[in-house]
């Protein structure tokens, strides 16, 4: 693998992972906000809430992946263009 290819790949993967984590956090908070009426006031254990979050997160991945790919691509290539790395 060439040095340039490795540089582009590592930059993209770093940005991809950070955007994915941020979007996952936003979508999980939105899911909690949607189901807060069912969760609050029921005297549920913390384990039940964590299990609920673990069941919700796989359903969010198909929603988050296209956004993550788009945002990471725009951010990486925008950064490259800003720093004249494609010139």
XYZ file of C-alpha atoms in Angstrom:
87
model
C 0.000 0.000 0.000
C 1.373 3.383 -0.955
C 2.002 6.044 1.656
C -0.623 8.352 0.182
C -3.258 5.609 0.183
C -2.460 4.757 3.793
C -2.652 8.442 4.767
C -6.056 8.900 3.128
C -7.374 5.673 4.658
C -6.204 6.441 8.193
C -7.547 9.992 8.029
C -10.881 8.739 6.752
C -11.149 5.956 9.359
C -10.361 8.311 12.241
C -13.009 10.742 11.052
C -15.450 7.907 10.352
C -15.144 6.487 13.866
C -15.473 9.851 15.567
C -18.537 10.825 13.514
C -20.067 7.387 14.110
C -19.662 7.668 17.879
C -21.098 11.188 17.947
C -24.095 10.255 15.803
C -24.694 7.081 17.820
C -24.745 9.136 21.004
C -27.210 11.600 19.477
C -29.515 8.859 18.210
C -29.390 6.924 21.502
C -30.308 10.085 23.395
C -33.169 10.614 20.975
C -34.363 7.032 21.559
C -34.213 7.578 25.306
C -36.210 10.770 24.854
C -38.859 8.880 22.871
C -39.255 6.098 25.443
C -38.788 8.124 28.621
C -42.485 7.903 29.456
C -42.342 4.092 29.416
C -39.092 3.962 31.393
C -39.613 6.657 34.015
C -41.599 6.026 37.167
C -41.743 2.242 36.742
C -39.122 1.496 39.425
C -36.886 -0.235 36.877
C -33.399 -1.401 37.712
C -30.395 0.125 36.021
C -29.746 -3.236 34.343
C -33.101 -3.081 32.559
C -32.349 0.377 31.184
C -28.897 -0.739 29.991
C -30.432 -3.819 28.364
C -32.967 -1.549 26.637
C -30.131 0.593 25.277
C -28.272 -2.490 24.069
C -31.368 -3.638 22.192
C -31.970 -0.213 20.656
C -28.442 0.430 19.361
C -28.390 -2.289 16.637
C -31.598 -0.885 15.166
C -29.945 2.531 14.887
C -26.909 1.366 12.907
C -28.687 1.261 9.489
C -29.820 4.834 10.089
C -26.430 6.078 11.199
C -24.099 4.432 8.657
C -25.181 6.437 5.568
C -24.959 9.689 7.509
C -21.563 8.719 8.868
C -20.166 7.842 5.448
C -21.433 11.093 3.959
C -20.241 13.345 6.773
C -16.849 11.654 7.082
C -16.263 11.943 3.325
C -17.206 15.610 3.277
C -15.053 16.371 6.306
C -11.975 14.499 5.070
C -12.015 15.790 1.520
C -12.869 19.282 2.764
C -9.893 19.140 5.091
C -7.662 17.936 2.264
C -8.857 20.758 0.018
C -8.394 23.333 2.773
C -4.801 22.258 3.377
C -4.010 22.018 -0.378
C -3.248 18.313 -0.051
C -4.923 17.453 -3.354
C -3.238 20.189 -5.362
